Amino acid sequence: MHDIAINEKIMAKNSAFAEENRSLLAKQGIWAINLISSPGSGKTSIIEKTIESMGGEKKIAVIEGDIQADLDLKRLSRFNIPVRQINTGRSCHLDAHMVHHTLAWLLEQGNIDILIIENVGNMVCPAEYDLGENMKVSVMSVTEGDDKPLKYPAMFHASDCLLINKTDLVSYTNFDMERARQNARSINPDLNIIETSCTSGDGIDQWLEVLRSGSAHNPTTGAADAADR
Amino acid sequence: MHDIAINEKIMAKNSAFAEENRSLLAKQGIWAINLISSPGSGKTSIIEKTIESMGGEKKIAVIEGDIQADLDLKRLSRFNIPVRQINTGRSCHLDAHMVHHTLAWLLEQGNIDILIIENVGNMVCPAEYDLGENMKVSVMSVTEGDDKPLKYPAMFHASDCLLINKTDLVSYTNFDMERARQNARSINPDLNIIETSCTSGDGIDQWLEVLRSGSAHNPTTGAADAADR
């Protein structure tokens, strides 16, 4: 972000790829979410819980974004669903161009209902890059503290849905759930906030409803999708 | 990181400012640490605990790096020590140029022994930017999972010391301390690893020893400092 002209050029290129991704996904009836959080908030556990709890109701594919390594891809291999790794190298976020390169692979999988893109663990830059998703979902865990929406507002501002995760640990911390909700809503009054725990199962049904309802309303053309946004 | 030539130019400029910062700090007898972690790992709590536990033994100043807001600066105001806020705006890390702008303020405070720079909460990009510090210290909390060194190796590779924090919560998680240590050492065999908790006080004495010993050996000229690195 050192040079405004360079930044604008990067963002314009990203937006063009994002619109192409969104249009192509919509034509295939694939509803996509972009999952964003800091490292260790529980994104992969939420994906595991989602696949387990949904059974075969929806056909899910996953793109795993990581700086390097494929630990999360290996974690998901037991589910026998389509999973693809993107290693970003030194880049601290996925961008629409990287996702664009996975689309041919995705289409080969046939009849996918929901694409979950797990972004690189980072509360800052991923929020700025539209990947062509239908919904941005952010995750924060109670162990990170209730002040995070005020310190990293971009992620909360850009998201449609916030999962406040690891609620099973809340009684061991000084996390104030009401204050966290107020902080998040002060940045984004329209945020759909769900309290979740992959250990206790809290809130998972509510989260699955968001996925069901989103994917059920998936437009079948890119044009309709763009108009919805 | 989209363009190698731009990136090299940014890094060269950063290194020049970092060397100038390091030389100036050394001349003043100020020993500086750069504290890096993901959001909510407990960096500010460690600074609070450090100031409380050190009493008046060393004169400490703090630079708070945040995207926006000054919540951590306000948390530290009760200590009546010199604290300065840097808001990075859309940038996901501090750089040496930003720190350079605070040096006149720092020198005005007189006889500072230790400067603690709390970086923006992010495990990725802060690791690449030398600020002119004498020691990079990374923090990971047990609630983030023991796989983090393998997924975000740059931070662990660049650091001299790692604090594995929030050990009071370890029994409520599936965090394996031995595996975490092995993962961190596989990236950086020389890493000084200390297990800490600001709630129970575990490991704080060991951490203070690192600060005492580092600041006691602080060179008095930039040249000597550069040779030590």
CSV table of C-alpha atoms in Angstrom, one decimal:
chain,number,residue,atom,x,y,z
A,1,MET,CA,0.0,0.0,0.0
A,2,HIS,CA,3.0,2.2,-0.5
A,3,ASP,CA,1.9,3.7,-3.8
A,4,ILE,CA,-1.6,4.7,-4.6
A,5,ALA,CA,-1.3,4.3,-8.3
A,6,ILE,CA,0.2,0.8,-8.1
A,7,ASN,CA,-2.5,-0.2,-5.6
A,8,GLU,CA,-5.3,1.1,-7.8
A,9,LYS,CA,-4.0,-0.9,-10.7
A,10,ILE,CA,-3.7,-4.1,-8.6
A,11,MET,CA,-7.3,-3.6,-7.3
A,12,ALA,CA,-8.7,-3.0,-10.8
A,13,LYS,CA,-7.1,-6.2,-12.1
A,14,ASN,CA,-8.4,-8.1,-9.1
A,15,SER,CA,-12.0,-6.8,-9.6
A,16,ALA,CA,-12.0,-7.9,-13.2
A,17,PHE,CA,-10.9,-11.4,-12.3
A,18,ALA,CA,-13.4,-11.5,-9.4
A,19,GLU,CA,-16.3,-10.6,-11.7
A,20,GLU,CA,-15.3,-13.3,-14.1
A,21,ASN,CA,-15.0,-15.8,-11.3
A,22,ARG,CA,-18.5,-14.8,-9.9
A,23,SER,CA,-20.1,-15.0,-13.3
A,24,LEU,CA,-18.6,-18.4,-14.1
A,25,LEU,CA,-19.5,-19.8,-10.7
A,26,ALA,CA,-23.1,-18.6,-11.0
A,27,LYS,CA,-23.5,-20.2,-14.4
A,28,GLN,CA,-22.6,-23.5,-12.8
A,29,GLY,CA,-24.9,-23.0,-9.9
A,30,ILE,CA,-22.0,-22.9,-7.4
A,31,TRP,CA,-22.5,-20.7,-4.4
A,32,ALA,CA,-19.1,-19.5,-3.0
A,33,ILE,CA,-18.0,-18.2,0.4
A,34,ASN,CA,-14.7,-16.6,1.4
A,35,LEU,CA,-13.7,-17.5,4.9
A,36,ILE,CA,-11.5,-14.9,6.6
A,37,SER,CA,-9.9,-14.8,10.1
A,38,SER,CA,-6.5,-14.5,11.9
A,39,PRO,CA,-4.4,-17.6,12.2
A,40,GLY,CA,-5.9,-20.2,14.5
A,41,SER,CA,-9.4,-18.9,14.9
A,42,GLY,CA,-10.8,-22.2,13.8
A,43,LYS,CA,-11.6,-21.8,10.1
A,44,THR,CA,-10.5,-25.4,9.2
A,45,SER,CA,-12.4,-26.8,12.1
A,46,ILE,CA,-15.6,-25.0,11.0
A,47,ILE,CA,-15.1,-26.5,7.5
A,48,GLU,CA,-14.7,-30.0,9.0
A,49,LYS,CA,-17.8,-29.5,11.2
A,50,THR,CA,-19.8,-28.2,8.2
A,51,ILE,CA,-19.0,-31.2,6.0
A,52,GLU,CA,-19.7,-33.6,8.8
A,53,SER,CA,-23.0,-32.0,9.8
A,54,MET,CA,-24.3,-31.5,6.2
A,55,GLY,CA,-23.8,-35.1,5.3
A,56,GLY,CA,-24.4,-35.4,1.6
A,57,GLU,CA,-27.1,-32.8,1.6
A,58,LYS,CA,-25.0,-30.4,-0.5
A,59,LYS,CA,-22.0,-31.2,-2.6
A,60,ILE,CA,-19.1,-29.1,-1.1
A,61,ALA,CA,-15.7,-28.3,-2.6
A,62,VAL,CA,-12.9,-26.5,-0.7
A,63,ILE,CA,-10.0,-24.3,-1.8
A,64,GLU,CA,-7.3,-24.0,0.9
A,65,GLY,CA,-5.3,-20.8,0.9
A,66,ASP,CA,-2.0,-21.0,2.8
A,67,ILE,CA,1.4,-19.2,2.6
A,68,GLN,CA,3.0,-22.7,2.2
A,69,ALA,CA,2.4,-26.3,3.2
A,70,ASP,CA,-0.8,-28.3,2.8
A,71,LEU,CA,-1.7,-29.3,6.4
A,72,ASP,CA,-5.3,-28.2,6.1
A,73,LEU,CA,-5.8,-30.0,2.8
A,74,LYS,CA,-4.5,-33.2,4.5
A,75,ARG,CA,-6.9,-32.6,7.4
A,76,LEU,CA,-9.8,-32.5,4.9
A,77,SER,CA,-8.7,-35.5,2.9
A,78,ARG,CA,-10.6,-37.9,5.1
A,79,PHE,CA,-13.9,-36.5,3.7
A,80,ASN,CA,-13.3,-37.6,0.2
A,81,ILE,CA,-14.5,-34.2,-1.2
A,82,PRO,CA,-12.8,-32.1,-3.9
A,83,VAL,CA,-10.1,-30.0,-2.1
A,84,ARG,CA,-7.5,-27.8,-3.9
A,85,GLN,CA,-4.5,-26.1,-2.3
A,86,ILE,CA,-3.3,-22.6,-3.3
A,87,ASN,CA,0.1,-21.6,-1.8
A,88,THR,CA,0.5,-17.9,-1.9
A,89,GLY,CA,4.2,-17.8,-1.2
A,90,ARG,CA,5.0,-14.4,0.3
A,91,SER,CA,1.6,-13.0,-0.3
A,92,CYS,CA,-0.5,-12.5,2.8
A,93,HIS,CA,-3.9,-13.1,1.1
A,94,LEU,CA,-5.6,-14.9,-1.8
A,95,ASP,CA,-6.5,-12.8,-4.8
A,96,ALA,CA,-9.1,-13.4,-7.6
A,97,HIS,CA,-6.4,-14.3,-10.1
A,98,MET,CA,-5.2,-17.2,-7.9
A,99,VAL,CA,-8.7,-18.4,-7.5
A,100,HIS,CA,-9.3,-18.0,-11.3
A,101,HIS,CA,-6.6,-20.6,-11.9
A,102,THR,CA,-8.5,-23.2,-9.9
A,103,LEU,CA,-11.8,-22.9,-11.8
A,104,ALA,CA,-11.1,-25.4,-14.5
A,105,TRP,CA,-10.3,-28.0,-11.8
A,106,LEU,CA,-13.5,-27.0,-10.0
A,107,LEU,CA,-15.7,-27.5,-13.1
A,108,GLU,CA,-14.2,-30.9,-13.6
A,109,GLN,CA,-15.6,-32.0,-10.2
A,110,GLY,CA,-19.2,-31.7,-11.5
A,111,ASN,CA,-22.4,-30.5,-9.7
A,112,ILE,CA,-20.8,-28.7,-6.8
A,113,ASP,CA,-23.3,-26.7,-4.7
A,114,ILE,CA,-21.1,-24.8,-2.3
A,115,LEU,CA,-17.5,-23.7,-2.7
A,116,ILE,CA,-15.7,-22.8,0.5
A,117,ILE,CA,-12.6,-20.8,0.1
A,118,GLU,CA,-10.4,-20.7,3.2
A,119,ASN,CA,-8.3,-17.6,3.0
A,120,VAL,CA,-4.8,-17.1,4.4
A,121,GLY,CA,-4.9,-16.5,8.2
A,122,ASN,CA,-4.8,-12.7,8.4
A,123,MET,CA,-7.3,-10.1,9.6
A,124,VAL,CA,-6.0,-7.3,7.4
A,125,CYS,CA,-5.4,-7.7,3.6
A,126,PRO,CA,-7.8,-10.6,2.7
A,127,ALA,CA,-10.7,-8.2,3.5
A,128,GLU,CA,-9.7,-6.0,0.6
A,129,TYR,CA,-9.6,-8.7,-2.1
A,130,ASP,CA,-12.9,-9.7,-3.7
A,131,LEU,CA,-12.4,-13.3,-4.9
A,132,GLY,CA,-15.7,-13.6,-6.8
A,133,GLU,CA,-17.5,-15.1,-3.8
A,134,ASN,CA,-21.2,-14.6,-3.0
A,135,MET,CA,-20.6,-14.1,0.8
A,136,LYS,CA,-17.7,-13.1,2.9
A,137,VAL,CA,-17.7,-14.8,6.3
A,138,SER,CA,-15.3,-13.7,9.0
A,139,VAL,CA,-14.3,-15.7,12.1
A,140,MET,CA,-13.0,-14.5,15.4
A,141,SER,CA,-12.4,-16.7,18.4
A,142,VAL,CA,-13.2,-15.7,21.9
A,143,THR,CA,-9.6,-16.1,23.0
A,144,GLU,CA,-8.5,-13.2,20.7
A,145,GLY,CA,-10.4,-10.6,22.8
A,146,ASP,CA,-13.6,-8.6,22.3
A,147,ASP,CA,-11.7,-5.5,21.0
A,148,LYS,CA,-10.8,-7.0,17.6
A,149,PRO,CA,-13.6,-5.4,15.5
A,150,LEU,CA,-12.3,-2.0,16.6
A,151,LYS,CA,-8.7,-2.8,15.8
A,152,TYR,CA,-9.2,-4.6,12.5
A,153,PRO,CA,-12.4,-3.0,11.2
A,154,ALA,CA,-11.9,-3.8,7.5
A,155,MET,CA,-12.6,-7.5,7.9
A,156,PHE,CA,-15.8,-6.9,9.9
A,157,HIS,CA,-16.9,-4.1,7.6
A,158,ALA,CA,-16.5,-6.3,4.5
A,159,SER,CA,-18.3,-9.4,5.9
A,160,ASP,CA,-21.9,-10.5,5.6
A,161,CYS,CA,-21.6,-13.0,8.5
A,162,LEU,CA,-19.4,-13.2,11.6
A,163,LEU,CA,-18.8,-16.5,13.5
A,164,ILE,CA,-17.7,-15.8,17.1
A,165,ASN,CA,-15.9,-19.2,17.6
A,166,LYS,CA,-14.6,-21.3,20.4
A,167,THR,CA,-17.4,-20.3,22.7
A,168,ASP,CA,-16.6,-23.4,24.8
A,169,LEU,CA,-13.5,-21.5,26.1
A,170,VAL,CA,-15.3,-18.2,26.9
A,171,SER,CA,-15.6,-18.9,30.7
A,172,TYR,CA,-11.7,-19.2,30.9
A,173,THR,CA,-11.1,-15.7,29.4
A,174,ASN,CA,-12.1,-12.1,30.0
A,175,PHE,CA,-14.0,-12.0,26.7
A,176,ASP,CA,-17.3,-10.1,27.0
A,177,MET,CA,-19.7,-11.4,24.4
A,178,GLU,CA,-22.1,-8.5,24.6
A,179,ARG,CA,-19.2,-6.0,24.1
A,180,ALA,CA,-17.8,-8.0,21.2
A,181,ARG,CA,-21.3,-7.9,19.5
A,182,GLN,CA,-21.6,-4.2,20.1
A,183,ASN,CA,-18.0,-3.6,18.7
A,184,ALA,CA,-18.8,-5.7,15.6
A,185,ARG,CA,-22.1,-4.0,15.0
A,186,SER,CA,-20.6,-0.5,15.5
A,187,ILE,CA,-18.4,-1.3,12.4
A,188,ASN,CA,-21.1,-3.1,10.5
A,189,PRO,CA,-24.7,-2.8,11.7
A,190,ASP,CA,-26.0,-5.4,9.2
A,191,LEU,CA,-23.6,-8.2,10.3
A,192,ASN,CA,-25.2,-11.6,10.9
A,193,ILE,CA,-23.5,-12.7,14.1
A,194,ILE,CA,-23.5,-16.4,15.1
A,195,GLU,CA,-21.8,-17.8,18.2
A,196,THR,CA,-20.2,-21.1,17.4
A,197,SER,CA,-18.1,-23.9,18.9
A,198,CYS,CA,-16.8,-26.9,17.0
A,199,THR,CA,-16.1,-28.7,20.3
A,200,SER,CA,-19.6,-28.3,21.8
A,201,GLY,CA,-21.5,-27.9,18.5
A,202,ASP,CA,-23.1,-24.6,19.6
A,203,GLY,CA,-24.4,-22.5,16.7
A,204,ILE,CA,-23.5,-25.0,14.0
A,205,ASP,CA,-27.2,-25.5,13.0
A,206,GLN,CA,-27.6,-21.8,12.7
A,207,TRP,CA,-24.5,-21.7,10.5
A,208,LEU,CA,-25.8,-24.5,8.3
A,209,GLU,CA,-29.0,-22.5,7.8
A,210,VAL,CA,-27.0,-19.6,6.4
A,211,LEU,CA,-25.3,-22.0,3.9
A,212,ARG,CA,-28.6,-23.7,2.9
A,213,SER,CA,-30.4,-20.4,2.4
A,214,GLY,CA,-27.5,-18.8,0.5
A,215,SER,CA,-26.9,-21.7,-1.8
A,216,ALA,CA,-30.7,-22.2,-2.4
A,217,HIS,CA,-30.9,-18.6,-3.7
A,218,ASN,CA,-27.9,-18.9,-5.9
A,219,PRO,CA,-28.6,-17.1,-9.1
A,220,THR,CA,-28.0,-19.0,-12.3
A,221,THR,CA,-26.4,-16.1,-14.3
A,222,GLY,CA,-23.6,-13.8,-13.5
A,223,ALA,CA,-25.8,-10.8,-14.5
A,224,ALA,CA,-28.5,-11.7,-11.9
A,225,ASP,CA,-25.8,-12.2,-9.3
A,226,ALA,CA,-24.1,-8.9,-10.0
A,227,ALA,CA,-27.5,-7.2,-9.6
A,228,ASP,CA,-28.1,-8.9,-6.2
A,229,ARG,CA,-24.9,-7.5,-4.7
B,1,MET,CA,4.2,-8.8,-3.6
B,2,HIS,CA,2.8,-8.7,-7.2
B,3,ASP,CA,5.9,-7.2,-8.8
B,4,ILE,CA,9.4,-8.2,-7.9
B,5,ALA,CA,11.0,-5.0,-9.0
B,6,ILE,CA,8.6,-2.9,-6.9
B,7,ASN,CA,9.1,-5.2,-4.0
B,8,GLU,CA,12.9,-5.0,-4.1
B,9,LYS,CA,12.7,-1.2,-4.2
B,10,ILE,CA,10.4,-1.1,-1.2
B,11,MET,CA,12.7,-3.5,0.7
B,12,ALA,CA,15.9,-1.6,-0.1
B,13,LYS,CA,14.3,1.7,1.2
B,14,ASN,CA,13.1,-0.1,4.3
B,15,SER,CA,16.6,-1.5,5.0
B,16,ALA,CA,18.2,1.9,4.7
B,17,PHE,CA,15.7,3.4,7.2
B,18,ALA,CA,16.1,0.3,9.5
B,19,GLU,CA,19.9,0.7,9.6
B,20,GLU,CA,19.6,4.4,10.4
B,21,ASN,CA,17.1,3.6,13.2
B,22,ARG,CA,19.4,0.9,14.6
B,23,SER,CA,22.4,3.2,14.6
B,24,LEU,CA,20.6,6.1,16.3
B,25,LEU,CA,19.0,3.8,18.9
B,26,ALA,CA,22.4,2.3,19.7
B,27,LYS,CA,24.1,5.7,20.1
B,28,GLN,CA,21.4,6.5,22.7
B,29,GLY,CA,21.9,3.2,24.5
B,30,ILE,CA,18.3,2.1,23.7
B,31,TRP,CA,17.8,-1.6,23.1
B,32,ALA,CA,14.8,-2.3,20.9
B,33,ILE,CA,12.5,-5.3,20.4
B,34,ASN,CA,9.9,-5.8,17.7
B,35,LEU,CA,7.0,-7.9,19.0
B,36,ILE,CA,5.1,-9.8,16.3
B,37,SER,CA,2.1,-12.1,16.4
B,38,SER,CA,-1.4,-12.7,15.0
B,39,PRO,CA,-4.2,-10.6,16.5
B,40,GLY,CA,-5.1,-11.5,20.0
B,41,SER,CA,-2.1,-13.6,21.0
B,42,GLY,CA,-1.5,-11.4,24.0
B,43,LYS,CA,1.2,-8.9,22.9
B,44,THR,CA,-0.3,-6.0,24.9
B,45,SER,CA,-0.8,-8.2,28.0
B,46,ILE,CA,2.9,-9.2,27.8
B,47,ILE,CA,3.9,-5.6,27.6
B,48,GLU,CA,1.7,-4.8,30.7
B,49,LYS,CA,3.1,-7.7,32.6
B,50,THR,CA,6.7,-6.7,31.6
B,51,ILE,CA,6.3,-3.2,32.9
B,52,GLU,CA,4.6,-4.3,36.1
B,53,SER,CA,7.2,-7.0,36.8
B,54,MET,CA,10.2,-4.9,36.0
B,55,GLY,CA,9.2,-2.1,38.3
B,56,GLY,CA,11.5,0.8,37.7
B,57,GLU,CA,14.5,-1.4,37.1
B,58,LYS,CA,14.7,-0.4,33.4
B,59,LYS,CA,13.1,2.7,31.7
B,60,ILE,CA,10.8,1.3,29.1
B,61,ALA,CA,9.1,3.1,26.2
B,62,VAL,CA,6.5,1.6,23.9
B,63,ILE,CA,5.5,2.2,20.2
B,64,GLU,CA,2.0,0.8,19.5
B,65,GLY,CA,1.4,-0.2,15.8
B,66,ASP,CA,-2.3,-0.6,14.8
B,67,ILE,CA,-4.3,-0.3,11.7
B,68,GLN,CA,-6.4,2.3,13.4
B,69,ALA,CA,-7.6,3.3,16.9
B,70,ASP,CA,-5.5,3.6,20.1
B,71,LEU,CA,-7.0,1.0,22.4
B,72,ASP,CA,-3.6,-0.5,23.4
B,73,LEU,CA,-2.1,3.0,24.0
B,74,LYS,CA,-5.0,3.7,26.3
B,75,ARG,CA,-4.5,0.3,28.1
B,76,LEU,CA,-0.8,1.3,28.8
B,77,SER,CA,-1.6,4.9,29.9
B,78,ARG,CA,-2.0,3.8,33.6
B,79,PHE,CA,1.8,3.1,33.7
B,80,ASN,CA,2.9,6.6,33.1
B,81,ILE,CA,5.6,5.6,30.7
B,82,PRO,CA,6.3,7.1,27.2
B,83,VAL,CA,3.9,5.5,24.7
B,84,ARG,CA,3.4,6.5,21.1
B,85,GLN,CA,0.8,5.3,18.6
B,86,ILE,CA,1.5,4.6,14.9
B,87,ASN,CA,-1.7,4.0,12.9
B,88,THR,CA,-0.8,2.2,9.6
B,89,GLY,CA,-4.1,2.8,7.9
B,90,ARG,CA,-4.4,0.1,5.2
B,91,SER,CA,-0.9,-1.3,5.7
B,92,CYS,CA,-0.8,-4.7,7.5
B,93,HIS,CA,2.6,-4.1,9.1
B,94,LEU,CA,4.9,-1.4,10.5
B,95,ASP,CA,7.9,-0.4,8.4
B,96,ALA,CA,11.2,1.3,9.3
B,97,HIS,CA,10.1,4.6,7.8
B,98,MET,CA,7.1,4.8,10.1
B,99,VAL,CA,9.3,4.0,13.1
B,100,HIS,CA,11.9,6.6,12.0
B,101,HIS,CA,9.2,9.3,12.3
B,102,THR,CA,8.9,8.5,16.1
B,103,LEU,CA,12.6,8.8,16.9
B,104,ALA,CA,12.7,12.5,17.7
B,105,TRP,CA,9.8,11.9,20.1
B,106,LEU,CA,11.7,9.0,21.7
B,107,LEU,CA,14.9,11.0,22.2
B,108,GLU,CA,12.9,13.7,24.0
B,109,GLN,CA,11.9,11.2,26.6
B,110,GLY,CA,15.5,10.9,27.9
B,111,ASN,CA,17.4,7.8,29.2
B,112,ILE,CA,15.2,5.1,27.8
B,113,ASP,CA,16.8,1.6,28.3
B,114,ILE,CA,14.3,-0.6,26.3
B,115,LEU,CA,12.0,0.2,23.4
B,116,ILE,CA,9.2,-2.3,22.8
B,117,ILE,CA,7.6,-1.9,19.4
B,118,GLU,CA,4.2,-3.8,19.3
B,119,ASN,CA,3.7,-4.6,15.6
B,120,VAL,CA,0.3,-4.8,13.8
B,121,GLY,CA,-1.4,-8.2,14.6
B,122,ASN,CA,-0.4,-10.3,11.6
B,123,MET,CA,1.8,-13.4,11.3
B,124,VAL,CA,2.8,-12.8,7.7
B,125,CYS,CA,4.2,-9.4,6.5
B,126,PRO,CA,5.6,-7.9,9.7
B,127,ALA,CA,8.3,-10.7,9.6
B,128,GLU,CA,9.7,-9.2,6.4
B,129,TYR,CA,10.2,-5.7,7.6
B,130,ASP,CA,13.3,-4.9,9.7
B,131,LEU,CA,12.4,-1.9,11.9
B,132,GLY,CA,15.9,-1.4,13.2
B,133,GLU,CA,15.3,-3.5,16.3
B,134,ASN,CA,17.9,-5.5,18.1
B,135,MET,CA,15.7,-8.5,18.6
B,136,LYS,CA,12.5,-9.9,16.9
B,137,VAL,CA,10.2,-11.6,19.4
B,138,SER,CA,7.2,-13.6,18.2
B,139,VAL,CA,4.2,-14.6,20.2
B,140,MET,CA,1.8,-17.5,19.5
B,141,SER,CA,-0.9,-18.5,21.9
B,142,VAL,CA,-1.8,-22.1,22.7
B,143,THR,CA,-5.4,-21.5,21.4
B,144,GLU,CA,-4.1,-20.9,17.9
B,145,GLY,CA,-2.9,-24.5,17.5
B,146,ASP,CA,0.5,-26.2,17.4
B,147,ASP,CA,0.7,-26.2,13.6
B,148,LYS,CA,1.3,-22.5,13.2
B,149,PRO,CA,5.1,-22.6,12.7
B,150,LEU,CA,4.7,-24.8,9.7
B,151,LYS,CA,1.9,-22.7,8.2
B,152,TYR,CA,3.5,-19.2,8.8
B,153,PRO,CA,7.2,-20.0,8.8
B,154,ALA,CA,8.6,-16.5,8.0
B,155,MET,CA,7.7,-15.1,11.4
B,156,PHE,CA,9.3,-18.0,13.3
B,157,HIS,CA,12.3,-18.0,11.0
B,158,ALA,CA,13.0,-14.3,11.5
B,159,SER,CA,12.6,-14.3,15.3
B,160,ASP,CA,15.3,-14.7,18.0
B,161,CYS,CA,12.8,-15.5,20.7
B,162,LEU,CA,9.3,-17.1,20.7
B,163,LEU,CA,6.8,-16.7,23.6
B,164,ILE,CA,4.2,-19.5,23.6
B,165,ASN,CA,1.6,-17.6,25.5
B,166,LYS,CA,-1.7,-18.3,27.3
B,167,THR,CA,-0.3,-21.6,28.8
B,168,ASP,CA,-3.1,-21.3,31.5
B,169,LEU,CA,-5.6,-22.4,28.7
B,170,VAL,CA,-3.6,-25.3,27.3
B,171,SER,CA,-5.5,-28.0,29.2
B,172,TYR,CA,-8.8,-26.9,27.5
B,173,THR,CA,-7.4,-27.3,24.0
B,174,ASN,CA,-5.8,-30.0,21.9
B,175,PHE,CA,-2.5,-28.0,21.7
B,176,ASP,CA,0.5,-30.3,22.0
B,177,MET,CA,3.4,-28.3,23.5
B,178,GLU,CA,6.1,-30.7,22.5
B,179,ARG,CA,4.9,-30.8,18.9
B,180,ALA,CA,4.7,-27.0,18.9
B,181,ARG,CA,8.3,-26.8,20.0
B,182,GLN,CA,9.4,-29.3,17.4
B,183,ASN,CA,7.5,-27.5,14.7
B,184,ALA,CA,9.1,-24.1,15.7
B,185,ARG,CA,12.6,-25.6,16.0
B,186,SER,CA,12.2,-27.3,12.5
B,187,ILE,CA,11.8,-23.8,11.1
B,188,ASN,CA,14.4,-22.1,13.3
B,189,PRO,CA,16.8,-24.4,15.4
B,190,ASP,CA,18.2,-21.4,17.3
B,191,LEU,CA,14.9,-20.1,18.5
B,192,ASN,CA,14.8,-19.3,22.3
B,193,ILE,CA,11.4,-20.6,23.3
B,194,ILE,CA,9.7,-19.5,26.5
B,195,GLU,CA,6.2,-20.7,27.7
B,196,THR,CA,4.4,-17.8,29.2
B,197,SER,CA,1.0,-16.9,30.8
B,198,CYS,CA,0.1,-13.4,31.8
B,199,THR,CA,-2.7,-14.9,33.9
B,200,SER,CA,-0.6,-17.3,36.0
B,201,GLY,CA,2.7,-15.5,35.6
B,202,ASP,CA,4.4,-18.6,34.2
B,203,GLY,CA,7.6,-17.9,32.3
B,204,ILE,CA,7.6,-14.1,33.0
B,205,ASP,CA,10.8,-14.3,35.0
B,206,GLN,CA,12.6,-16.1,32.2
B,207,TRP,CA,11.3,-13.5,29.7
B,208,LEU,CA,12.5,-10.6,31.9
B,209,GLU,CA,16.0,-12.3,31.9
B,210,VAL,CA,16.0,-12.1,28.1
B,211,LEU,CA,15.2,-8.3,28.3
B,212,ARG,CA,17.8,-7.7,31.0
B,213,SER,CA,20.5,-9.6,29.3
B,214,GLY,CA,19.8,-8.0,25.9
B,215,SER,CA,19.7,-4.5,27.1
B,216,ALA,CA,22.8,-5.0,29.3
B,217,HIS,CA,24.8,-5.9,26.2
B,218,ASN,CA,23.5,-3.1,24.1
B,219,PRO,CA,26.3,-1.7,22.0
B,220,THR,CA,26.8,2.0,22.2
B,221,THR,CA,27.6,2.6,18.5
B,222,GLY,CA,25.7,1.6,15.4
B,223,ALA,CA,28.9,0.0,14.0
B,224,ALA,CA,29.3,-2.4,16.9
B,225,ASP,CA,25.6,-3.2,16.7
B,226,ALA,CA,25.7,-4.0,13.0
B,227,ALA,CA,28.8,-6.3,13.6
B,228,ASP,CA,26.9,-8.2,16.4
B,229,ARG,CA,24.0,-9.1,14.1
